[in-house]
Amino acid sequence: MKKLFFLPALAIIGLLFFQGISKTASESESLSHEIAPDMPPHIKAIVEQKCYGCHNAKSKNEKGKEKLDWDEFEASKKSKQMATKGKIAEVLEAGDMPPAKFLENKPEGKLTETELASLIEWSAGKKKSTQE
Ligand code: HEC
């Protein structure tokens, strides 16, 4: 008679176990979504050409890599990226990047109007005003 009590108990334990598994699965799913945010290929291409050289962990540009490490930025969470994107939009809107000093020696490093507009649109989440 006593043995029958085991059955519902086993069922409950099994159910709890299953719930636990499905919960961690959905949690890690939303976590990976948080880690892998949008990085459009055309933005990546511009950054790799015009920004990455100074803004990566191995750059010789100490100040540049200290302020922004692109690989770290790409790997970071959405919330952190939002803050960095704000800074990127700021320097772009002010025309501060790439630095003027650098462009004196390497004018081809300058962003074209289209590239600048794309980067601002991406980082600030808006279109650049064309009425100027
Ligand atoms: C020739 C090297 C060089 C290139 C190319 C360059 N940067 Fe920089 N960047 C720097 C340096 C140096 C600093 C630090 C400036 C300072 O602290 O005054 C910096 C700082 C920044 C910062 C941080 C500003 C802050 O105050 O936190 C951002 C954002 C940035 N750059 C974005 C960009 C973007 C976007 C591009 C490409 C369009 C770019 N940079 C290209 C050298 C470079």
Tab-separated table of N, CA and C and ligand atoms in Angstrom:
chain	number	residue	atom	x	y	z
A	1	MET	N	0.834	-1.206	0.000
A	1	MET	CA	0.000	0.000	0.000
A	1	MET	C	0.876	1.267	0.000
A	2	LYS	N	1.878	1.267	0.839
A	2	LYS	CA	2.724	2.452	0.989
A	2	LYS	C	3.445	2.794	-0.319
A	3	LYS	N	3.799	1.758	-1.057
A	3	LYS	CA	4.569	1.953	-2.289
A	3	LYS	C	3.877	2.877	-3.281
A	4	LEU	N	2.570	2.881	-3.310
A	4	LEU	CA	1.823	3.682	-4.285
A	4	LEU	C	2.072	5.184	-4.136
A	5	PHE	N	2.470	5.566	-2.941
A	5	PHE	CA	2.720	7.004	-2.726
A	5	PHE	C	3.898	7.502	-3.550
A	6	PHE	N	4.750	6.583	-3.894
A	6	PHE	CA	5.929	6.977	-4.667
A	6	PHE	C	5.581	7.516	-6.051
A	7	LEU	N	4.531	6.950	-6.618
A	7	LEU	CA	4.227	7.313	-8.000
A	7	LEU	C	3.926	8.801	-8.194
A	8	PRO	N	2.959	9.356	-7.474
A	8	PRO	CA	2.731	10.799	-7.667
A	8	PRO	C	3.959	11.627	-7.291
A	9	ALA	N	4.663	11.175	-6.262
A	9	ALA	CA	5.852	11.932	-5.853
A	9	ALA	C	6.863	11.960	-6.987
A	10	LEU	N	7.068	10.816	-7.617
A	10	LEU	CA	7.999	10.745	-8.746
A	10	LEU	C	7.550	11.648	-9.883
A	11	ALA	N	6.233	11.630	-10.124
A	11	ALA	CA	5.700	12.442	-11.207
A	11	ALA	C	5.970	13.918	-10.935
A	12	ILE	N	5.753	14.326	-9.678
A	12	ILE	CA	5.967	15.740	-9.337
A	12	ILE	C	7.437	16.119	-9.490
A	13	ILE	N	8.315	15.239	-8.999
A	13	ILE	CA	9.750	15.515	-9.118
A	13	ILE	C	10.135	15.639	-10.595
A	14	GLY	N	9.601	14.700	-11.388
A	14	GLY	CA	9.899	14.718	-12.812
A	14	GLY	C	9.428	16.004	-13.461
A	15	LEU	N	8.263	16.446	-13.077
A	15	LEU	CA	7.684	17.656	-13.652
A	15	LEU	C	8.531	18.883	-13.303
A	16	LEU	N	8.938	18.946	-12.029
A	16	LEU	CA	9.753	20.077	-11.588
A	16	LEU	C	11.068	20.105	-12.347
A	17	PHE	N	11.634	18.927	-12.520
A	17	PHE	CA	12.915	18.813	-13.204
A	17	PHE	C	12.780	19.322	-14.641
A	18	PHE	N	11.697	18.891	-15.285
A	18	PHE	CA	11.485	19.275	-16.671
A	18	PHE	C	11.296	20.792	-16.791
A	19	GLN	N	10.530	21.346	-15.854
A	19	GLN	CA	10.299	22.790	-15.876
A	19	GLN	C	11.618	23.540	-15.724
A	20	GLY	N	12.449	23.000	-14.825
A	20	GLY	CA	13.743	23.625	-14.589
A	20	GLY	C	14.556	23.667	-15.863
A	21	ILE	N	14.561	22.576	-16.592
A	21	ILE	CA	15.329	22.511	-17.838
A	21	ILE	C	14.805	23.488	-18.876
A	22	SER	N	13.484	23.486	-19.065
A	22	SER	CA	12.965	24.360	-20.113
A	22	SER	C	13.155	25.824	-19.739
A	23	LYS	N	13.166	26.111	-18.443
A	23	LYS	CA	13.356	27.502	-18.030
A	23	LYS	C	14.771	27.974	-18.358
A	24	THR	N	15.773	27.154	-18.003
A	24	THR	CA	17.142	27.579	-18.293
A	24	THR	C	17.361	27.690	-19.793
A	25	ALA	N	16.688	26.841	-20.566
A	25	ALA	CA	16.855	26.913	-22.013
A	25	ALA	C	16.342	28.258	-22.534
A	26	SER	N	15.160	28.676	-22.091
A	26	SER	CA	14.623	29.932	-22.612
A	26	SER	C	15.407	31.119	-22.055
A	27	GLU	N	15.937	30.976	-20.846
A	27	GLU	CA	16.732	32.072	-20.295
A	27	GLU	C	18.006	32.289	-21.094
A	28	SER	N	18.673	31.193	-21.447
A	28	SER	CA	19.920	31.369	-22.174
A	28	SER	C	19.639	31.861	-23.596
A	29	GLU	N	18.465	31.548	-24.090
A	29	GLU	CA	18.105	32.037	-25.412
A	29	GLU	C	18.005	33.564	-25.402
A	30	SER	N	17.306	34.097	-24.396
A	30	SER	CA	17.145	35.544	-24.349
A	30	SER	C	18.477	36.212	-24.024
A	31	LEU	N	19.348	35.499	-23.312
A	31	LEU	CA	20.645	36.053	-22.985
A	31	LEU	C	21.500	36.204	-24.242
A	32	SER	N	21.464	35.184	-25.090
A	32	SER	CA	22.278	35.277	-26.294
A	32	SER	C	21.732	36.368	-27.214
A	33	HIS	N	20.440	36.608	-27.135
A	33	HIS	CA	19.873	37.688	-27.933
A	33	HIS	C	20.414	39.021	-27.440
A	34	GLU	N	20.565	39.117	-26.126
A	34	GLU	CA	21.062	40.345	-25.508
A	34	GLU	C	22.532	40.563	-25.866
A	35	ILE	N	23.286	39.473	-26.042
A	35	ILE	CA	24.707	39.603	-26.322
A	35	ILE	C	24.976	39.876	-27.801
A	36	ALA	N	24.156	39.337	-28.658
A	36	ALA	CA	24.413	39.505	-30.091
A	36	ALA	C	23.473	40.530	-30.722
A	37	PRO	N	23.813	41.784	-30.643
A	37	PRO	CA	22.929	42.814	-31.182
A	37	PRO	C	23.179	43.059	-32.664
A	38	ASP	N	22.424	43.967	-33.183
A	38	ASP	CA	22.498	44.269	-34.605
A	38	ASP	C	23.806	44.949	-34.992
A	39	MET	N	24.479	44.392	-35.977
A	39	MET	CA	25.671	45.046	-36.516
A	39	MET	C	25.601	44.872	-38.020
A	40	PRO	N	24.948	45.825	-38.685
A	40	PRO	CA	24.747	45.669	-40.128
A	40	PRO	C	26.085	45.566	-40.861
A	41	PRO	N	26.159	44.696	-41.862
A	41	PRO	CA	27.421	44.466	-42.578
A	41	PRO	C	27.999	45.741	-43.207
A	42	HIS	N	27.146	46.643	-43.691
A	42	HIS	CA	27.705	47.842	-44.322
A	42	HIS	C	28.344	48.760	-43.280
A	43	ILE	N	27.850	48.722	-42.051
A	43	ILE	CA	28.452	49.505	-40.966
A	43	ILE	C	29.797	48.885	-40.583
A	44	LYS	N	29.799	47.574	-40.452
A	44	LYS	CA	31.034	46.861	-40.138
A	44	LYS	C	32.119	47.191	-41.153
A	45	ALA	N	31.728	47.208	-42.421
A	45	ALA	CA	32.694	47.457	-43.497
A	45	ALA	C	33.306	48.853	-43.362
A	46	ILE	N	32.483	49.846	-43.095
A	46	ILE	CA	32.987	51.223	-42.963
A	46	ILE	C	33.933	51.313	-41.763
A	47	VAL	N	33.489	50.761	-40.643
A	47	VAL	CA	34.297	50.842	-39.420
A	47	VAL	C	35.636	50.138	-39.608
A	48	GLU	N	35.616	48.980	-40.247
A	48	GLU	CA	36.859	48.247	-40.433
A	48	GLU	C	37.843	49.049	-41.272
A	49	GLN	N	37.321	49.775	-42.242
A	49	GLN	CA	38.169	50.574	-43.118
A	49	GLN	C	38.640	51.865	-42.461
A	50	LYS	N	37.733	52.547	-41.758
A	50	LYS	CA	38.024	53.911	-41.328
A	50	LYS	C	38.255	54.100	-39.826
A	51	CYS	N	37.940	53.142	-39.019
A	51	CYS	CA	38.039	53.339	-37.570
A	51	CYS	C	38.862	52.261	-36.870
A	52	TYR	N	38.751	51.047	-37.370
A	52	TYR	CA	39.278	49.885	-36.660
A	52	TYR	C	40.775	49.979	-36.367
A	53	GLY	N	41.528	50.515	-37.312
A	53	GLY	CA	42.982	50.599	-37.165
A	53	GLY	C	43.417	51.211	-35.841
A	54	CYS	N	42.721	52.214	-35.389
A	54	CYS	CA	43.065	52.865	-34.111
A	54	CYS	C	42.259	52.298	-32.957
A	55	HIS	N	41.133	51.713	-33.294
A	55	HIS	CA	40.233	51.275	-32.224
A	55	HIS	C	40.142	49.755	-32.093
A	56	ASN	N	41.271	49.111	-31.873
A	56	ASN	CA	41.251	47.682	-31.534
A	56	ASN	C	42.299	47.446	-30.464
A	57	ALA	N	42.198	46.319	-29.796
A	57	ALA	CA	43.030	46.052	-28.616
A	57	ALA	C	44.525	46.042	-28.920
A	58	LYS	N	44.891	45.768	-30.190
A	58	LYS	CA	46.312	45.689	-30.522
A	58	LYS	C	46.839	46.958	-31.171
A	59	SER	N	45.986	47.968	-31.259
A	59	SER	CA	46.390	49.194	-31.930
A	59	SER	C	47.583	49.853	-31.247
A	60	LYS	N	48.410	50.516	-32.057
A	60	LYS	CA	49.537	51.259	-31.502
A	60	LYS	C	49.045	52.600	-30.992
A	61	ASN	N	47.829	52.950	-31.378
A	61	ASN	CA	47.250	54.209	-30.927
A	61	ASN	C	46.682	54.024	-29.519
A	62	GLU	N	47.527	54.294	-28.528
A	62	GLU	CA	47.171	54.003	-27.135
A	62	GLU	C	45.874	54.694	-26.700
A	63	LYS	N	45.784	55.963	-27.044
A	63	LYS	CA	44.600	56.729	-26.635
A	63	LYS	C	43.347	56.225	-27.327
A	64	GLY	N	43.506	55.912	-28.603
A	64	GLY	CA	42.365	55.447	-29.376
A	64	GLY	C	41.823	54.127	-28.843
A	65	LYS	N	42.722	53.176	-28.573
A	65	LYS	CA	42.232	51.865	-28.126
A	65	LYS	C	41.710	51.920	-26.696
A	66	GLU	N	42.243	52.853	-25.950
A	66	GLU	CA	41.773	53.012	-24.571
A	66	GLU	C	40.333	53.517	-24.560
A	67	LYS	N	40.047	54.421	-25.475
A	67	LYS	CA	38.697	55.002	-25.536
A	67	LYS	C	37.681	54.064	-26.171
A	68	LEU	N	38.140	53.289	-27.163
A	68	LEU	CA	37.189	52.414	-27.860
A	68	LEU	C	37.891	51.216	-28.474
A	69	ASP	N	37.535	50.039	-27.989
A	69	ASP	CA	38.046	48.789	-28.555
A	69	ASP	C	36.860	48.161	-29.302
A	70	TRP	N	36.961	48.178	-30.632
A	70	TRP	CA	35.811	47.759	-31.437
A	70	TRP	C	35.385	46.313	-31.188
A	71	ASP	N	36.350	45.413	-31.021
A	71	ASP	CA	36.006	44.003	-30.791
A	71	ASP	C	35.252	43.843	-29.484
A	72	GLU	N	35.723	44.575	-28.504
A	72	GLU	CA	35.053	44.534	-27.202
A	72	GLU	C	33.634	45.104	-27.347
A	73	PHE	N	33.537	46.173	-28.092
A	73	PHE	CA	32.230	46.785	-28.329
A	73	PHE	C	31.270	45.796	-28.994
A	74	GLU	N	31.755	45.117	-30.029
A	74	GLU	CA	30.890	44.171	-30.748
A	74	GLU	C	30.456	43.006	-29.873
A	75	ALA	N	31.326	42.639	-28.921
A	75	ALA	CA	31.014	41.488	-28.077
A	75	ALA	C	30.194	41.871	-26.852
A	76	SER	N	30.042	43.149	-26.625
A	76	SER	CA	29.372	43.543	-25.382
A	76	SER	C	27.859	43.525	-25.520
A	77	LYS	N	27.228	43.630	-24.371
A	77	LYS	CA	25.775	43.537	-24.332
A	77	LYS	C	25.140	44.777	-24.931
A	78	LYS	N	23.905	44.594	-25.338
A	78	LYS	CA	23.151	45.653	-25.991
A	78	LYS	C	23.159	46.946	-25.175
A	79	SER	N	22.925	46.790	-23.868
A	79	SER	CA	22.831	47.981	-23.020
A	79	SER	C	24.143	48.768	-23.044
A	80	LYS	N	25.262	48.045	-23.022
A	80	LYS	CA	26.556	48.723	-23.035
A	80	LYS	C	26.808	49.338	-24.411
A	81	GLN	N	26.392	48.623	-25.432
A	81	GLN	CA	26.574	49.143	-26.793
A	81	GLN	C	25.813	50.445	-26.990
A	82	MET	N	24.651	50.526	-26.385
A	82	MET	CA	23.842	51.733	-26.538
A	82	MET	C	24.620	52.961	-26.085
A	83	ALA	N	25.301	52.834	-24.940
A	83	ALA	CA	26.065	53.951	-24.397
A	83	ALA	C	27.210	54.322	-25.337
A	84	THR	N	27.924	53.304	-25.833
A	84	THR	CA	29.048	53.565	-26.734
A	84	THR	C	28.558	54.166	-28.050
A	85	LYS	N	27.427	53.674	-28.529
A	85	LYS	CA	26.861	54.210	-29.764
A	85	LYS	C	26.584	55.702	-29.615
A	86	GLY	N	26.129	56.078	-28.446
A	86	GLY	CA	25.864	57.495	-28.179
A	86	GLY	C	27.130	58.318	-28.345
A	87	LYS	N	28.243	57.784	-27.830
A	87	LYS	CA	29.533	58.482	-27.941
A	87	LYS	C	29.976	58.543	-29.390
A	88	ILE	N	29.780	57.440	-30.101
A	88	ILE	CA	30.167	57.390	-31.509
A	88	ILE	C	29.392	58.453	-32.289
A	89	ALA	N	28.092	58.520	-32.025
A	89	ALA	CA	27.259	59.525	-32.708
A	89	ALA	C	27.765	60.929	-32.396
A	90	GLU	N	28.146	61.137	-31.140
A	90	GLU	CA	28.635	62.456	-30.721
A	90	GLU	C	29.876	62.876	-31.509
A	91	VAL	N	30.898	61.980	-31.537
A	91	VAL	CA	32.141	62.354	-32.215
A	91	VAL	C	31.923	62.517	-33.720
A	92	LEU	N	31.018	61.734	-34.271
A	92	LEU	CA	30.764	61.831	-35.710
A	92	LEU	C	30.039	63.124	-36.049
A	93	GLU	N	29.059	63.463	-35.228
A	93	GLU	CA	28.293	64.679	-35.490
A	93	GLU	C	29.177	65.912	-35.334
A	94	ALA	N	30.160	65.812	-34.426
A	94	ALA	CA	31.077	66.928	-34.233
A	94	ALA	C	32.185	66.923	-35.289
A	95	GLY	N	32.248	65.871	-36.082
A	95	GLY	CA	33.282	65.760	-37.106
A	95	GLY	C	34.657	65.486	-36.508
A	96	ASP	N	34.698	64.862	-35.321
A	96	ASP	CA	35.961	64.626	-34.617
A	96	ASP	C	36.690	63.354	-35.012
A	97	MET	N	36.010	62.451	-35.697
A	97	MET	CA	36.630	61.165	-36.047
A	97	MET	C	36.485	60.877	-37.532
A	98	PRO	N	37.476	60.322	-38.177
A	98	PRO	CA	38.844	60.157	-37.672
A	98	PRO	C	39.476	61.512	-37.355
A	99	PRO	N	40.452	61.554	-36.447
A	99	PRO	CA	41.032	62.815	-35.987
A	99	PRO	C	41.621	63.637	-37.129
A	100	ALA	N	41.426	64.964	-37.065
A	100	ALA	CA	41.893	65.872	-38.122
A	100	ALA	C	43.399	65.730	-38.357
A	101	LYS	N	44.145	65.570	-37.267
A	101	LYS	CA	45.607	65.450	-37.372
A	101	LYS	C	45.993	64.260	-38.243
A	102	PHE	N	45.299	63.172	-38.029
A	102	PHE	CA	45.542	61.940	-38.788
A	102	PHE	C	45.207	62.153	-40.256
A	103	LEU	N	44.131	62.890	-40.517
A	103	LEU	CA	43.688	63.100	-41.899
A	103	LEU	C	44.643	63.993	-42.684
A	104	GLU	N	45.419	64.828	-41.963
A	104	GLU	CA	46.404	65.672	-42.644
A	104	GLU	C	47.377	64.799	-43.432
A	105	ASN	N	47.763	63.693	-42.832
A	105	ASN	CA	48.703	62.778	-43.490
A	105	ASN	C	48.020	61.695	-44.304
A	106	LYS	N	46.766	61.465	-44.001
A	106	LYS	CA	46.060	60.378	-44.680
A	106	LYS	C	44.646	60.827	-45.062
A	107	PRO	N	44.561	61.743	-46.027
A	107	PRO	CA	43.247	62.296	-46.392
A	107	PRO	C	42.264	61.236	-46.879
A	108	GLU	N	42.788	60.119	-47.401
A	108	GLU	CA	41.878	59.063	-47.880
A	108	GLU	C	41.175	58.344	-46.723
A	109	GLY	N	41.627	58.640	-45.493
A	109	GLY	CA	40.997	58.021	-44.325
A	109	GLY	C	39.692	58.708	-43.939
A	110	LYS	N	39.441	59.864	-44.552
A	110	LYS	CA	38.223	60.616	-44.247
A	110	LYS	C	36.973	59.838	-44.654
A	111	LEU	N	35.931	59.997	-43.869
A	111	LEU	CA	34.659	59.348	-44.214
A	111	LEU	C	34.015	60.121	-45.359
A	112	THR	N	33.452	59.414	-46.322
A	112	THR	CA	32.693	60.099	-47.366
A	112	THR	C	31.365	60.539	-46.755
A	113	GLU	N	30.691	61.443	-47.444
A	113	GLU	CA	29.384	61.920	-46.965
A	113	GLU	C	28.431	60.750	-46.690
A	114	THR	N	28.429	59.806	-47.627
A	114	THR	CA	27.522	58.655	-47.488
A	114	THR	C	27.892	57.796	-46.288
A	115	GLU	N	29.209	57.565	-46.127
A	115	GLU	CA	29.650	56.755	-44.985
A	115	GLU	C	29.300	57.435	-43.672
A	116	LEU	N	29.552	58.736	-43.627
A	116	LEU	CA	29.246	59.497	-42.416
A	116	LEU	C	27.754	59.411	-42.106
A	117	ALA	N	26.948	59.615	-43.127
A	117	ALA	CA	25.498	59.561	-42.942
A	117	ALA	C	25.060	58.186	-42.440
A	118	SER	N	25.635	57.123	-43.019
A	118	SER	CA	25.258	55.768	-42.589
A	118	SER	C	25.643	55.528	-41.137
A	119	LEU	N	26.866	55.943	-40.792
A	119	LEU	CA	27.337	55.713	-39.423
A	119	LEU	C	26.503	56.489	-38.413
A	120	ILE	N	26.151	57.719	-38.775
A	120	ILE	CA	25.329	58.523	-37.853
A	120	ILE	C	23.939	57.917	-37.733
A	121	GLU	N	23.416	57.511	-38.863
A	121	GLU	CA	22.081	56.910	-38.837
A	121	GLU	C	22.068	55.673	-37.935
A	122	TRP	N	23.129	54.878	-38.050
A	122	TRP	CA	23.213	53.657	-37.245
A	122	TRP	C	23.442	53.959	-35.759
A	123	SER	N	24.404	54.852	-35.483
A	123	SER	CA	24.771	55.076	-34.081
A	123	SER	C	23.749	55.920	-33.336
A	124	ALA	N	23.184	56.895	-34.037
A	124	ALA	CA	22.221	57.767	-33.359
A	124	ALA	C	20.800	57.280	-33.563
A	125	GLY	N	20.652	56.286	-34.452
A	125	GLY	CA	19.328	55.758	-34.721
A	125	GLY	C	18.448	56.752	-35.438
A	126	LYS	N	19.066	57.595	-36.279
A	126	LYS	CA	18.264	58.558	-37.047
A	126	LYS	C	18.992	58.944	-38.336
A	127	LYS	N	18.262	59.560	-39.222
A	127	LYS	CA	18.865	60.009	-40.473
A	127	LYS	C	19.537	61.349	-40.233
A	128	LYS	N	20.654	61.567	-40.948
A	128	LYS	CA	21.340	62.845	-40.834
A	128	LYS	C	20.540	63.888	-41.590
A	129	SER	N	20.417	65.046	-40.989
A	129	SER	CA	19.665	66.107	-41.643
A	129	SER	C	20.397	66.541	-42.923
A	130	THR	N	19.657	66.661	-44.001
A	130	THR	CA	20.299	67.047	-45.261
A	130	THR	C	20.109	68.527	-45.552
A	131	GLN	N	19.388	69.204	-44.640
A	131	GLN	CA	19.145	70.625	-44.881
A	131	GLN	C	20.229	71.479	-44.248
A	132	GLU	N	21.408	71.458	-44.857
A	132	GLU	CA	22.478	72.318	-44.342
A	132	GLU	C	23.376	72.759	-45.448
B	1	HEC	C1	44.153	57.761	-36.392
B	1	HEC	C2	43.490	57.015	-35.359
B	1	HEC	C3	41.989	57.073	-35.239
B	1	HEC	C4	41.039	56.771	-36.185
B	1	HEC	C5	41.261	56.378	-37.633
B	1	HEC	C6	39.757	56.894	-35.520
B	1	HEC	N1	39.927	57.240	-34.215
B	1	HEC	FE1	38.475	57.448	-32.810
B	1	HEC	N2	39.869	58.042	-31.436
B	1	HEC	C7	41.213	58.152	-31.674
B	1	HEC	C8	41.858	58.722	-30.504
B	1	HEC	C9	43.341	59.034	-30.374
B	1	HEC	C10	40.835	58.943	-29.563
B	1	HEC	C11	40.981	59.561	-28.184
B	1	HEC	C12	40.754	61.044	-28.353
B	1	HEC	C13	40.926	61.793	-27.070
B	1	HEC	O1	40.849	61.225	-26.000
B	1	HEC	O2	41.082	63.003	-27.195
B	1	HEC	C14	39.601	58.479	-30.170
B	1	HEC	C15	38.376	58.493	-29.517
B	1	HEC	C16	37.211	58.005	-30.078
B	1	HEC	C17	35.979	57.865	-29.351
B	1	HEC	C18	35.754	58.134	-27.891
B	1	HEC	C19	35.364	59.554	-27.622
B	1	HEC	C20	35.189	59.741	-26.149
B	1	HEC	O3	35.345	60.872	-25.723
B	1	HEC	O4	34.915	58.789	-25.431
B	1	HEC	C21	35.063	57.378	-30.238
B	1	HEC	C22	33.607	57.045	-29.946
B	1	HEC	C23	35.728	57.228	-31.515
B	1	HEC	N3	37.041	57.611	-31.386
B	1	HEC	C24	35.135	56.769	-32.661
B	1	HEC	C25	35.776	56.642	-33.884
B	1	HEC	C26	35.116	56.272	-35.118
B	1	HEC	C27	33.631	55.953	-35.239
B	1	HEC	C28	36.056	56.250	-36.086
B	1	HEC	C29	35.874	55.947	-37.568
B	1	HEC	C30	34.969	56.777	-38.285
B	1	HEC	C31	37.323	56.595	-35.476
B	1	HEC	N4	37.112	56.839	-34.131
B	1	HEC	C32	38.538	56.643	-36.132
B	1	HEC	C33	41.874	57.762	-32.811
B	1	HEC	C34	41.277	57.383	-34.003
